[in-house]
Short mmCIF file of C-alpha atoms and ligand atoms in Angstrom, two decimals:
data_model
loop_
_atom_site.label_atom_id
_atom_site.label_comp_id
_atom_site.label_asym_id
_atom_site.label_seq_id
_atom_site.Cartn_x
_atom_site.Cartn_y
_atom_site.Cartn_z
CA MET A 1 19.18 -25.74 2.22
CA ILE A 2 19.35 -23.74 5.39
CA GLN A 3 22.77 -24.14 7.01
CA ASP A 4 22.30 -21.81 9.96
CA TYR A 5 19.71 -19.67 11.74
CA LEU A 6 21.41 -16.58 13.23
CA PHE A 7 20.19 -14.18 15.87
CA PRO A 8 22.42 -11.09 15.77
CA THR A 9 21.91 -8.90 18.83
CA SER A 10 22.77 -5.53 17.26
CA VAL A 11 22.20 -3.89 13.89
CA GLU A 12 25.93 -3.60 13.47
CA GLU A 13 26.30 -7.40 13.92
CA ALA A 14 23.38 -8.13 11.57
CA LEU A 15 24.86 -5.95 8.76
CA LYS A 16 28.19 -7.64 9.27
CA ILE A 17 26.74 -11.12 8.81
CA LEU A 18 24.56 -10.01 5.96
CA VAL A 19 27.41 -8.58 3.95
CA LYS A 20 29.35 -11.88 4.00
CA ASP A 21 26.97 -13.69 1.69
CA PRO A 22 24.01 -11.45 0.84
CA GLU A 23 22.71 -13.60 -2.02
CA LYS A 24 22.47 -16.70 0.20
CA SER A 25 21.11 -14.90 3.23
CA LYS A 26 17.52 -14.06 4.08
CA VAL A 27 16.47 -11.51 6.63
CA ILE A 28 13.56 -12.55 8.83
CA GLY A 29 11.14 -10.28 10.66
CA GLY A 30 7.99 -12.19 11.51
CA GLY A 31 8.61 -14.73 8.79
CA THR A 32 4.95 -14.75 7.64
CA SER A 33 5.69 -14.13 3.97
CA PHE A 34 7.77 -17.26 3.46
CA TYR A 35 4.82 -19.47 2.76
CA ILE A 36 4.66 -17.89 -0.64
CA ASP A 37 8.36 -17.93 -1.32
CA GLY A 38 9.24 -20.87 0.86
CA LYS A 39 9.90 -23.52 -1.75
CA GLU A 40 12.17 -21.31 -3.80
CA LEU A 41 13.92 -20.10 -0.65
CA ALA A 42 14.74 -23.57 0.59
CA LYS A 43 16.84 -24.15 -2.56
CA ASP A 44 18.77 -20.95 -2.60
CA ILE A 45 19.14 -19.74 0.91
CA SER A 46 21.77 -20.86 3.40
CA TYR A 47 21.41 -18.36 6.26
CA PHE A 48 18.35 -17.00 7.97
CA ILE A 49 19.18 -13.77 9.74
CA ASP A 50 16.45 -13.18 12.36
CA LEU A 51 16.22 -9.62 13.69
CA GLY A 52 13.99 -10.72 16.63
CA GLN A 53 16.68 -10.39 19.31
CA ILE A 54 17.92 -6.90 18.39
CA LYS A 55 16.57 -4.90 21.28
CA GLU A 56 17.13 -1.52 19.66
CA LEU A 57 14.65 -2.47 16.90
CA GLY A 58 11.89 -3.26 19.36
CA GLU A 59 10.92 0.25 20.56
CA ILE A 60 8.28 2.81 19.71
CA TYR A 61 9.11 6.32 20.85
CA GLU A 62 8.70 10.06 20.10
CA GLU A 63 11.62 12.06 18.67
CA ASP A 64 11.85 15.48 16.97
CA GLY A 65 8.24 15.70 15.83
CA PHE A 66 8.10 12.09 14.70
CA ILE A 67 6.81 8.84 16.14
CA VAL A 68 9.58 6.29 15.53
CA MET A 69 8.73 2.61 15.25
CA GLY A 70 11.59 0.05 15.38
CA ALA A 71 11.62 -2.61 12.62
CA ASN A 72 10.65 -5.43 14.96
CA THR A 73 7.27 -3.81 15.78
CA THR A 74 4.55 -6.42 15.01
CA LEU A 75 1.12 -5.51 13.78
CA THR A 76 -0.29 -6.48 17.19
CA GLN A 77 2.12 -4.13 19.00
CA CYS A 78 1.47 -1.43 16.51
CA SER A 79 -2.33 -1.56 16.87
CA LYS A 80 -2.10 -1.53 20.69
CA ASN A 81 0.60 1.12 21.19
CA PRO A 82 -0.62 4.29 23.04
CA LEU A 83 1.48 6.65 20.89
CA ILE A 84 0.25 5.07 17.66
CA LYS A 85 -3.35 5.16 18.93
CA GLU A 86 -3.05 8.83 19.84
CA ASN A 87 -1.65 9.84 16.50
CA TYR A 88 -2.76 7.59 13.67
CA PRO A 89 -6.23 6.11 13.71
CA ALA A 90 -5.72 4.83 10.12
CA LEU A 91 -2.63 2.82 11.16
CA VAL A 92 -4.47 1.31 14.15
CA LYS A 93 -7.34 0.25 11.87
CA ALA A 94 -5.06 -1.31 9.26
CA SER A 95 -2.68 -3.06 11.62
CA ALA A 96 -5.57 -4.44 13.75
CA ASN A 97 -7.38 -5.98 10.76
CA LEU A 98 -4.74 -7.59 8.56
CA GLY A 99 -4.79 -11.41 8.32
CA SER A 100 -5.69 -12.95 11.69
CA THR A 101 -4.61 -12.69 15.32
CA GLN A 102 -2.01 -15.40 14.67
CA ILE A 103 -0.54 -13.55 11.68
CA ARG A 104 -0.56 -10.14 13.46
CA ASN A 105 1.29 -11.57 16.46
CA MET A 106 4.22 -12.50 14.17
CA ALA A 107 4.08 -10.17 11.15
CA THR A 108 6.04 -6.86 11.33
CA VAL A 109 5.02 -3.54 9.84
CA VAL A 110 8.31 -3.33 7.99
CA GLY A 111 7.94 -6.82 6.57
CA ASN A 112 4.60 -5.84 5.14
CA ILE A 113 6.27 -3.23 3.01
CA VAL A 114 9.61 -4.97 2.24
CA ASN A 115 7.84 -8.04 0.93
CA GLY A 116 6.83 -5.83 -1.97
CA LYS A 117 3.23 -6.95 -2.33
CA PRO A 118 1.14 -4.35 -4.12
CA PHE A 119 -1.93 -4.96 -1.95
CA SER A 120 -0.11 -4.09 1.30
CA ASP A 121 -2.57 -2.56 3.75
CA LEU A 122 0.19 -0.94 5.77
CA ALA A 123 1.99 0.61 2.82
CA THR A 124 -1.24 2.29 1.75
CA VAL A 125 -1.64 3.87 5.18
CA LEU A 126 2.05 4.73 5.67
CA MET A 127 2.12 6.52 2.30
CA ALA A 128 -0.86 8.70 3.32
CA LEU A 129 0.85 9.46 6.59
CA ASP A 130 4.05 10.40 4.73
CA ALA A 131 6.21 7.86 6.62
CA VAL A 132 9.98 7.72 6.24
CA PHE A 133 11.98 4.51 6.32
CA THR A 134 15.52 4.45 7.68
CA ILE A 135 17.69 2.00 5.71
CA GLU A 136 21.14 0.99 6.91
CA ASP A 137 24.06 -0.84 5.41
CA GLN A 138 27.70 -1.01 6.36
CA ASP A 139 28.46 2.27 4.63
CA GLY A 140 25.90 4.26 6.52
CA SER A 141 22.18 5.06 6.43
CA ARG A 142 19.66 6.62 4.08
CA GLU A 143 16.03 7.63 4.33
CA THR A 144 13.28 6.88 1.88
CA LYS A 145 9.53 7.27 1.46
CA VAL A 146 7.03 4.47 0.70
CA LYS A 147 6.94 5.23 -2.98
CA ASP A 148 10.66 4.52 -3.29
CA MET A 149 10.48 1.26 -1.46
CA TYR A 150 9.44 -0.64 -4.61
CA HIS A 151 11.71 -1.78 -7.40
CA LYS A 152 9.06 -3.51 -9.54
CA LEU A 153 6.03 -5.69 -9.05
CA GLY A 154 6.54 -7.89 -5.94
CA ILE A 155 10.16 -6.72 -5.49
CA SER A 156 11.31 -4.11 -2.99
CA ALA A 157 14.03 -1.53 -3.83
CA LEU A 158 16.07 -2.72 -0.83
CA LYS A 159 19.56 -4.02 -1.68
CA ALA A 160 20.60 -7.42 -0.42
CA THR A 161 23.08 -5.82 1.96
CA GLU A 162 20.54 -3.39 3.51
CA LEU A 163 18.24 -3.45 6.51
CA VAL A 164 15.29 -1.29 7.30
CA THR A 165 15.84 -0.28 10.92
CA LYS A 166 12.91 2.06 11.65
CA ILE A 167 9.88 3.87 10.35
CA LYS A 168 9.39 7.52 11.25
CA ILE A 169 5.95 9.10 10.93
CA PRO A 170 5.28 12.87 11.36
CA LYS A 171 3.31 13.45 14.53
CA ARG A 172 -0.36 14.33 14.13
CA VAL A 173 -0.82 18.12 13.87
CA GLN A 174 -3.71 20.21 15.12
CA GLY A 175 -6.84 19.53 13.17
CA GLU A 176 -5.49 16.25 11.66
CA GLY A 177 -7.45 12.99 11.23
CA SER A 178 -6.88 9.87 9.32
CA ALA A 179 -8.81 6.77 8.32
CA PHE A 180 -8.40 3.47 6.46
CA GLN A 181 -10.97 1.42 4.58
CA ARG A 182 -10.49 -1.94 2.98
CA LEU A 183 -12.99 -3.82 0.94
CA GLU A 184 -12.78 -7.50 1.84
CA ILE A 185 -14.66 -10.63 0.86
CA ARG A 186 -15.01 -11.66 4.45
CA GLU A 187 -13.81 -10.27 7.76
CA GLY A 188 -10.53 -11.82 8.71
CA LEU A 189 -8.10 -13.90 6.75
CA SER A 190 -8.78 -12.24 3.44
CA PHE A 191 -6.70 -10.16 1.17
CA PRO A 192 -8.10 -6.76 0.27
CA VAL A 193 -10.11 -6.19 -2.94
CA ILE A 194 -9.09 -2.57 -2.62
CA ASN A 195 -7.53 -0.39 0.16
CA VAL A 196 -8.02 3.34 0.62
CA ALA A 197 -6.37 5.51 3.23
CA ALA A 198 -6.85 9.24 3.92
CA LYS A 199 -5.22 11.95 5.91
CA LEU A 200 -7.09 15.20 6.35
CA VAL A 201 -6.09 18.47 8.05
CA VAL A 202 -8.90 20.90 8.67
CA ASP A 203 -8.98 24.37 10.21
CA LYS A 204 -12.41 25.93 10.94
CA ASN A 205 -13.93 23.45 8.50
CA ILE A 206 -11.64 24.52 5.64
CA ILE A 207 -9.37 21.74 4.32
CA LYS A 208 -5.69 22.60 4.71
CA ASP A 209 -4.32 19.23 3.57
CA ALA A 210 -5.81 16.09 2.07
CA VAL A 211 -3.84 12.98 1.05
CA VAL A 212 -5.67 9.95 -0.23
CA THR A 213 -3.89 6.75 -1.28
CA ALA A 214 -5.13 3.57 -2.82
CA SER A 215 -3.94 0.06 -3.64
CA PRO A 216 -3.49 -2.47 -5.29
CA LEU A 217 -1.69 -0.55 -7.96
CA ALA A 218 1.67 -1.52 -9.31
CA PRO A 219 4.19 -1.75 -7.89
CA GLY A 220 3.08 -0.01 -4.65
CA PRO A 221 0.21 2.16 -3.55
CA LYS A 222 -0.37 5.59 -5.10
CA VAL A 223 -1.33 9.00 -3.84
CA ILE A 224 -4.39 10.18 -5.79
CA GLU A 225 -3.05 13.61 -6.48
CA ALA A 226 -6.30 14.94 -7.98
CA ILE A 227 -8.02 14.66 -4.64
CA GLY A 228 -5.55 16.90 -2.83
CA GLU A 229 -5.67 19.41 -5.63
CA PHE A 230 -9.44 19.52 -5.55
CA LEU A 231 -10.02 19.53 -1.80
CA ILE A 232 -7.41 21.86 -0.39
CA GLY A 233 -8.99 25.25 0.32
CA LYS A 234 -12.51 23.92 0.15
CA GLU A 235 -15.01 23.18 2.93
CA ALA A 236 -15.01 19.77 4.52
CA THR A 237 -18.54 18.77 3.36
CA ASP A 238 -20.10 15.51 2.24
CA ASP A 239 -20.67 16.99 -1.21
CA ASN A 240 -17.00 17.76 -1.60
CA PHE A 241 -16.01 14.32 -0.41
CA VAL A 242 -18.36 12.66 -2.94
CA GLU A 243 -16.88 14.81 -5.68
CA ALA A 244 -13.39 13.80 -4.54
CA GLY A 245 -14.41 10.10 -4.87
CA LEU A 246 -15.60 10.63 -8.42
CA LEU A 247 -12.36 12.39 -9.31
CA ALA A 248 -10.37 9.55 -7.81
CA THR A 249 -11.80 7.00 -10.17
CA LYS A 250 -10.83 9.04 -13.15
CA SER A 251 -7.30 9.50 -12.10
CA ILE A 252 -5.98 6.05 -11.27
CA LYS A 253 -6.12 2.76 -13.17
CA PHE A 254 -6.84 -0.47 -11.43
CA HIS A 255 -6.14 -3.93 -12.98
CA THR A 256 -8.25 -7.00 -13.18
CA SER A 257 -6.86 -9.85 -11.13
CA PRO A 258 -8.40 -12.85 -12.78
CA LEU A 259 -6.88 -16.33 -12.51
CA ASN A 260 -4.79 -18.00 -9.94
CA CYS A 261 -1.27 -17.91 -11.29
CA GLY A 262 -0.06 -20.18 -8.48
CA ALA A 263 1.71 -17.56 -6.43
CA ILE A 264 -0.44 -18.11 -3.35
CA ALA A 265 -0.08 -21.91 -3.50
CA GLY A 266 3.63 -21.71 -2.90
CA VAL A 267 4.75 -21.49 -6.54
CA THR A 268 6.61 -18.42 -7.70
CA CYS A 269 4.75 -16.63 -10.42
CA LYS A 270 6.57 -16.64 -13.70
CA PHE A 271 4.51 -13.96 -15.45
CA GLU A 272 5.66 -10.45 -15.72
CA ASN A 273 3.21 -7.90 -14.30
CA CYS A 274 0.81 -10.75 -13.36
CA HIS A 275 -2.42 -9.11 -12.26
CA TYR A 276 -3.21 -11.97 -9.93
CA CYS A 277 -0.09 -11.17 -8.00
CA LEU A 278 -1.23 -7.60 -7.88
CA ASN A 279 -3.94 -8.81 -5.60
CA PRO A 280 -4.77 -12.46 -4.89
CA VAL A 281 -8.50 -11.65 -4.55
CA PRO A 282 -10.06 -12.20 -7.95
CA SER A 283 -11.78 -8.92 -8.96
CA THR A 284 -12.15 -6.85 -12.09
CA ALA A 285 -10.78 -3.40 -12.78
CA GLN A 286 -14.32 -2.22 -13.52
CA TYR A 287 -15.59 -3.32 -10.06
CA ARG A 288 -12.68 -1.70 -8.32
CA HIS A 289 -13.34 1.55 -10.14
CA GLU A 290 -16.97 1.49 -9.26
CA VAL A 291 -16.42 0.98 -5.54
CA LEU A 292 -13.45 3.38 -5.27
CA PRO A 293 -15.56 6.57 -5.01
CA VAL A 294 -17.55 5.05 -2.11
CA LEU A 295 -14.46 4.11 -0.21
CA VAL A 296 -12.86 7.44 -0.77
CA LYS A 297 -15.93 9.28 0.49
CA ARG A 298 -16.18 6.98 3.51
CA CYS A 299 -12.52 7.39 4.32
CA LEU A 300 -12.65 11.24 4.14
CA SER A 301 -15.79 11.28 6.30
CA LEU A 302 -14.19 9.00 8.89
CA ALA A 303 -10.97 11.04 8.89
CA LEU A 304 -13.11 14.14 9.55
CA GLU A 305 -14.86 12.42 12.43
CA GLU A 306 -11.46 11.52 13.83
CA ILE A 307 -10.59 15.20 13.97
CA ASN A 308 -13.79 16.37 15.64
CA ASP A 309 -13.61 13.60 18.20
CA MET B 1 20.78 -32.35 5.53
CA SER B 2 22.22 -29.99 8.03
CA LEU B 3 20.88 -30.56 11.51
CA LYS B 4 21.32 -28.17 14.38
CA LYS B 5 20.52 -28.55 18.01
CA ILE B 6 17.63 -26.23 18.86
CA SER B 7 16.63 -25.81 22.50
CA PHE B 8 13.34 -24.44 23.62
CA PHE B 9 10.54 -25.01 26.13
CA LEU B 10 7.70 -27.22 24.99
CA ASN B 11 4.70 -27.26 27.32
CA GLY B 12 6.88 -26.09 30.14
CA GLU B 13 9.61 -28.60 29.74
CA ALA B 14 13.06 -27.94 28.32
CA LYS B 15 13.56 -29.75 24.97
CA ASP B 16 16.47 -30.15 22.58
CA VAL B 17 15.75 -31.28 19.04
CA TYR B 18 18.04 -31.83 16.12
CA ALA B 19 16.42 -30.29 13.10
CA ASN B 20 17.14 -28.16 10.11
CA PRO B 21 16.46 -24.63 11.47
CA GLY B 22 14.41 -23.95 8.29
CA ASP B 23 11.99 -26.77 9.06
CA MET B 24 8.58 -25.53 10.05
CA LEU B 25 7.76 -25.65 13.72
CA VAL B 26 4.63 -27.71 13.13
CA ASP B 27 6.53 -30.49 11.36
CA VAL B 28 9.03 -30.68 14.16
CA ILE B 29 6.31 -30.84 16.82
CA ARG B 30 4.44 -33.55 14.95
CA ASP B 31 7.18 -35.62 13.29
CA LYS B 32 10.13 -35.26 15.59
CA LEU B 33 8.48 -34.73 18.94
CA GLY B 34 5.50 -36.97 18.26
CA LEU B 35 2.88 -34.53 19.55
CA LEU B 36 0.04 -35.05 17.01
CA GLY B 37 -2.58 -32.80 18.57
CA THR B 38 -1.42 -29.86 16.53
CA LYS B 39 -3.03 -30.24 13.08
CA VAL B 40 -2.03 -29.17 9.56
CA GLY B 41 -4.75 -27.80 7.29
CA CYS B 42 -3.27 -25.41 4.78
CA LYS B 43 0.35 -24.67 5.59
CA THR B 44 -0.17 -21.12 4.38
CA GLY B 45 -1.35 -19.39 7.57
CA GLY B 46 -4.94 -19.52 6.41
CA CYS B 47 -6.77 -22.00 8.66
CA GLY B 48 -5.40 -21.93 12.17
CA ALA B 49 -5.45 -25.72 12.67
CA CYS B 50 -1.71 -25.50 13.53
CA THR B 51 -2.16 -22.74 16.18
CA VAL B 52 0.23 -22.96 19.16
CA MET B 53 1.31 -20.35 21.71
CA LEU B 54 4.76 -18.81 21.36
CA ASP B 55 5.79 -16.86 24.44
CA GLY B 56 2.12 -16.57 25.30
CA LEU B 57 0.77 -15.38 21.91
CA ALA B 58 -1.28 -17.44 19.46
CA VAL B 59 0.69 -18.09 16.26
CA ASN B 60 0.57 -20.33 13.20
CA SER B 61 3.23 -23.06 13.73
CA CYS B 62 3.18 -23.76 9.97
CA MET B 63 4.76 -20.38 9.32
CA ILE B 64 7.56 -20.38 11.85
CA PRO B 65 10.93 -21.83 11.03
CA VAL B 66 11.94 -23.90 14.10
CA GLY B 67 15.19 -21.90 14.35
CA LYS B 68 13.07 -18.95 15.39
CA VAL B 69 11.80 -20.58 18.61
CA ALA B 70 15.24 -21.17 20.19
CA GLY B 71 15.07 -20.18 23.82
CA LYS B 72 11.35 -19.45 23.65
CA SER B 73 8.31 -21.11 25.12
CA VAL B 74 5.91 -23.12 22.93
CA VAL B 75 2.60 -24.39 24.26
CA THR B 76 0.62 -26.87 22.12
CA ILE B 77 -2.83 -28.35 22.73
CA GLU B 78 -1.12 -31.05 24.84
CA GLY B 79 0.00 -28.42 27.27
CA VAL B 80 -3.36 -26.70 27.74
CA ALA B 81 -4.66 -29.11 30.44
CA GLU B 82 -2.69 -28.70 33.63
CA ASN B 83 -2.15 -31.22 36.45
CA ASN B 84 -4.45 -33.71 34.69
CA GLU B 85 -7.29 -31.21 34.77
CA LEU B 86 -8.94 -30.03 31.59
CA HIS B 87 -8.96 -26.28 30.97
CA PRO B 88 -12.44 -24.74 31.34
CA ILE B 89 -12.46 -24.12 27.58
CA GLN B 90 -11.91 -27.86 26.99
CA GLU B 91 -14.75 -28.73 29.36
CA ALA B 92 -17.13 -26.25 27.76
CA MET B 93 -16.34 -27.33 24.22
CA MET B 94 -17.30 -30.90 25.22
CA GLU B 95 -20.38 -30.04 27.16
CA ASP B 96 -21.73 -27.70 24.51
CA GLY B 97 -21.14 -30.04 21.56
CA ALA B 98 -18.80 -27.47 19.98
CA VAL B 99 -16.79 -30.24 18.39
CA GLN B 100 -17.85 -32.13 15.27
CA CYS B 101 -15.08 -33.60 13.19
CA GLY B 102 -12.62 -32.11 15.64
CA TYR B 103 -9.92 -31.11 13.16
CA CYS B 104 -10.08 -27.43 13.95
CA THR B 105 -10.60 -27.99 17.71
CA PRO B 106 -7.02 -28.03 18.97
CA GLY B 107 -6.32 -24.69 17.13
CA ILE B 108 -9.48 -23.13 18.47
CA ILE B 109 -8.73 -24.18 22.03
CA VAL B 110 -5.20 -22.81 21.88
CA SER B 111 -6.48 -19.53 20.42
CA ALA B 112 -9.08 -19.32 23.14
CA LYS B 113 -6.52 -20.01 25.85
CA ALA B 114 -4.30 -17.28 24.52
CA LEU B 115 -7.33 -14.95 24.69
CA PHE B 116 -8.21 -15.88 28.25
CA ASP B 117 -4.60 -15.55 29.43
CA GLU B 118 -4.59 -11.99 28.13
CA ASN B 119 -8.13 -10.99 28.88
CA PRO B 120 -10.24 -13.21 31.20
CA ASN B 121 -13.29 -11.04 30.50
CA PRO B 122 -13.67 -11.04 26.70
CA ASP B 123 -16.69 -9.51 24.97
CA SER B 124 -18.11 -10.97 21.77
CA GLU B 125 -15.90 -8.71 19.59
CA ASP B 126 -12.74 -9.93 21.47
CA ILE B 127 -13.86 -13.52 20.89
CA HIS B 128 -14.49 -13.00 17.17
CA ARG B 129 -11.06 -11.38 16.86
CA ALA B 130 -9.27 -14.12 18.75
CA LEU B 131 -10.82 -16.74 16.51
CA GLU B 132 -10.55 -14.87 13.21
CA GLY B 133 -7.69 -17.06 12.13
CA ASN B 134 -9.35 -20.41 12.98
CA ILE B 135 -11.49 -21.92 10.21
CA CYS B 136 -14.07 -24.54 11.13
CA ARG B 137 -15.96 -26.32 8.31
CA CYS B 138 -18.43 -28.15 10.56
CA THR B 139 -19.90 -26.28 13.45
CA GLY B 140 -20.88 -22.88 12.01
CA TYR B 141 -19.08 -21.35 14.96
CA ILE B 142 -22.17 -20.65 17.08
CA LYS B 143 -21.59 -23.49 19.55
CA VAL B 144 -17.89 -22.65 19.63
CA GLU B 145 -18.63 -19.05 20.61
CA GLU B 146 -21.18 -20.24 23.22
CA ALA B 147 -18.57 -22.55 24.68
CA ILE B 148 -16.04 -19.77 24.93
CA VAL B 149 -18.50 -17.40 26.61
CA LYS B 150 -19.34 -20.21 29.08
CA ALA B 151 -15.65 -20.99 29.76
CA ALA B 152 -15.02 -17.33 30.36
CA SER B 153 -17.78 -17.19 32.93
CA ASN B 154 -16.56 -20.38 34.58
CA ILE B 155 -12.99 -19.02 34.78
CA ARG B 156 -14.30 -15.84 36.42
CA LYS B 157 -16.30 -17.92 38.93
CA GLU B 158 -13.24 -19.96 39.81
CA GLY B 159 -10.88 -17.01 39.83
C1 LIG C 1 -2.94 -15.78 5.84
C2 LIG C 1 -2.28 -14.49 5.53
C3 LIG C 1 -3.00 -13.37 5.24
C4 LIG C 1 -2.39 -12.16 4.95
N1 LIG C 1 -3.21 -11.04 4.66
C5 LIG C 1 -2.66 -9.96 4.33
C6 LIG C 1 -3.40 -8.76 3.99
O1 LIG C 1 -4.61 -8.84 4.01
N2 LIG C 1 -2.82 -7.64 3.58
C7 LIG C 1 -1.48 -7.56 3.58
O2 LIG C 1 -0.95 -6.49 3.25
N3 LIG C 1 -0.69 -8.61 3.89
C8 LIG C 1 -1.25 -9.74 4.25
N4 LIG C 1 -0.41 -10.86 4.55
C9 LIG C 1 1.02 -10.74 4.36
C10 LIG C 1 1.71 -10.58 5.75
O3 LIG C 1 1.03 -9.86 6.62
C11 LIG C 1 3.03 -9.91 5.50
O4 LIG C 1 3.71 -10.91 4.86
C12 LIG C 1 3.73 -9.51 6.77
O5 LIG C 1 3.40 -8.20 7.17
C13 LIG C 1 5.21 -9.57 6.57
O6 LIG C 1 5.85 -9.26 7.79
P1 LIG C 1 6.89 -10.28 8.39
O7 LIG C 1 7.50 -9.59 9.54
O8 LIG C 1 6.28 -11.57 8.61
O9 LIG C 1 7.96 -10.28 7.21
P2 LIG C 1 8.94 -11.48 6.79
O10 LIG C 1 8.15 -12.55 6.19
O11 LIG C 1 9.81 -11.77 7.91
O12 LIG C 1 9.79 -10.65 5.69
C14 LIG C 1 9.15 -10.18 4.50
C15 LIG C 1 10.28 -9.71 3.55
O13 LIG C 1 10.86 -8.56 4.15
C16 LIG C 1 12.22 -8.75 4.42
N5 LIG C 1 12.48 -8.04 5.67
C17 LIG C 1 11.73 -8.16 6.80
N6 LIG C 1 12.20 -7.29 7.73
C18 LIG C 1 13.22 -6.60 7.17
C19 LIG C 1 14.10 -5.60 7.67
N7 LIG C 1 13.94 -5.05 8.85
N8 LIG C 1 15.06 -5.19 6.79
C20 LIG C 1 15.19 -5.70 5.56
N9 LIG C 1 14.40 -6.68 5.10
C21 LIG C 1 13.41 -7.12 5.85
C22 LIG C 1 12.43 -10.25 4.43
O14 LIG C 1 13.77 -10.56 4.04
C23 LIG C 1 11.43 -10.74 3.38
O15 LIG C 1 11.89 -10.58 2.12
C24 LIG C 1 -1.01 -12.06 4.87
C25 LIG C 1 -0.23 -13.17 5.22
C26 LIG C 1 -0.85 -14.37 5.54
C27 LIG C 1 -0.05 -15.57 5.85
S1 LIG C 2 -1.86 -25.22 8.75
FE1 LIG C 2 -1.07 -23.47 9.66
S2 LIG C 2 -2.62 -22.07 9.32
FE2 LIG C 2 -3.36 -23.78 8.21
S1 LIG C 3 -15.29 -29.36 13.93
FE1 LIG C 3 -14.83 -30.00 11.91
S2 LIG C 3 -13.62 -28.30 11.21
FE2 LIG C 3 -14.37 -27.59 13.06
#
């Protein structure tokens, strides 16, 4: 039963409250993921610690070659921010399309990663963009990449006494473009069947860097290493992008997400490695493998267009 | 049951409610404050029947613990008409027959109002996006979209 709802006004104060009773406290960003965990939460949690009034977490700015986004940045703010728009077309696309307007007005970018869901649209993009998370506790701060944000399926690697305070993304370099593609059953209010994000750096039509990520894979998204290895040094042509897509499907393993285990209806899933929790859109591994090459090719072509624009 | 006093603005008026801060905003609005215009469809953020405005933005009141709204401004469907005059979107929805069973209607009107407040000149893409989170099982959305386009043009004429 919730005893108190607290609004610390600084990170320092939030950490101080959190450390008092970490097991009975719950940090709240937008709060949009509690519908899944709500029933369980109500039993075990005494304190909600809402970060919404910590001003220092509400800013987006440029610093030392990075764009820094405070932990309170909502998806709506992210998708409309001039610095984000200038630098990361993939991030704009993903944050402008998740859920619905109502969800995006509340949900934070950080919450989308810390809730540990393997289908996270934003984690897929942030991994491709090589984002760094700043995590603080009372002893100090550490930095970590998307791949180290996951402990296991559905559970983040964050300790109960830690807070994510910001996300730093390397600024777009000369010749860089990025893109995001999600396959969805309908536009709006649907979880992704699969997500693909790409970052491409090209100089005189020769590929200098190519990072392609995909989800849902457990526990978080993955970089499809084979694509980078194949594309770097080659020409940015449709043929090479098609080839990259075919390579992709050989080098990662999707799961089938068949039956409703109850996780979406407010019941916590009791299965280990439940493939429904991997992605609440029922779909087969085979189908995902068959569409992956198409999405990879599209993503790379779109990223290339973003450069030439 | 641990109750706390939570103060916020509801449809422009200061309100104090005694509630558990973990209770969902929609339950407090309906059960404690007696405003039944805001509907509950799914309680999982997936239908938009519970849409209200929080500090001017459309949100799902079924996903917001009431503790979160302390000090903020909440506008429900009951606060959309001002000075006894219907909002142009309300007029247009009635005139165009954009309401059938009506269950989704309060949520749709609040979403449309949030859109107009931000952008009085929405194009069809803006309208689709603003209504993405509002499910209607009856109308097929065409009349709803027509009503919003008409309301936008009426607002521009008035403004
Ligand atoms: C109808 C609907 C559709 C959705 N569709 C999609 C979709 O298509 N794709 C997708 O990826 N997601 C989807 N989501 C999930 C949703 O977008 C995410 O839950 C959201 O981004 C989480 O952000 P939040 O700020 O609301 O997090 P919260 O719910 O506030 O928090 C999530 C978790 O992170 C922790 N946390 C939050 N901020 C911090 C911080 N700064 N430091 C430490 N811990 C923190 C919280 O304690 C909690 O455990 C959907 C949700 C709904 C309701
Ligand atoms: S009741 Fe809130 S979105 Fe359905
Ligand atoms: S009018 Fe019946 S649900 Fe929309």
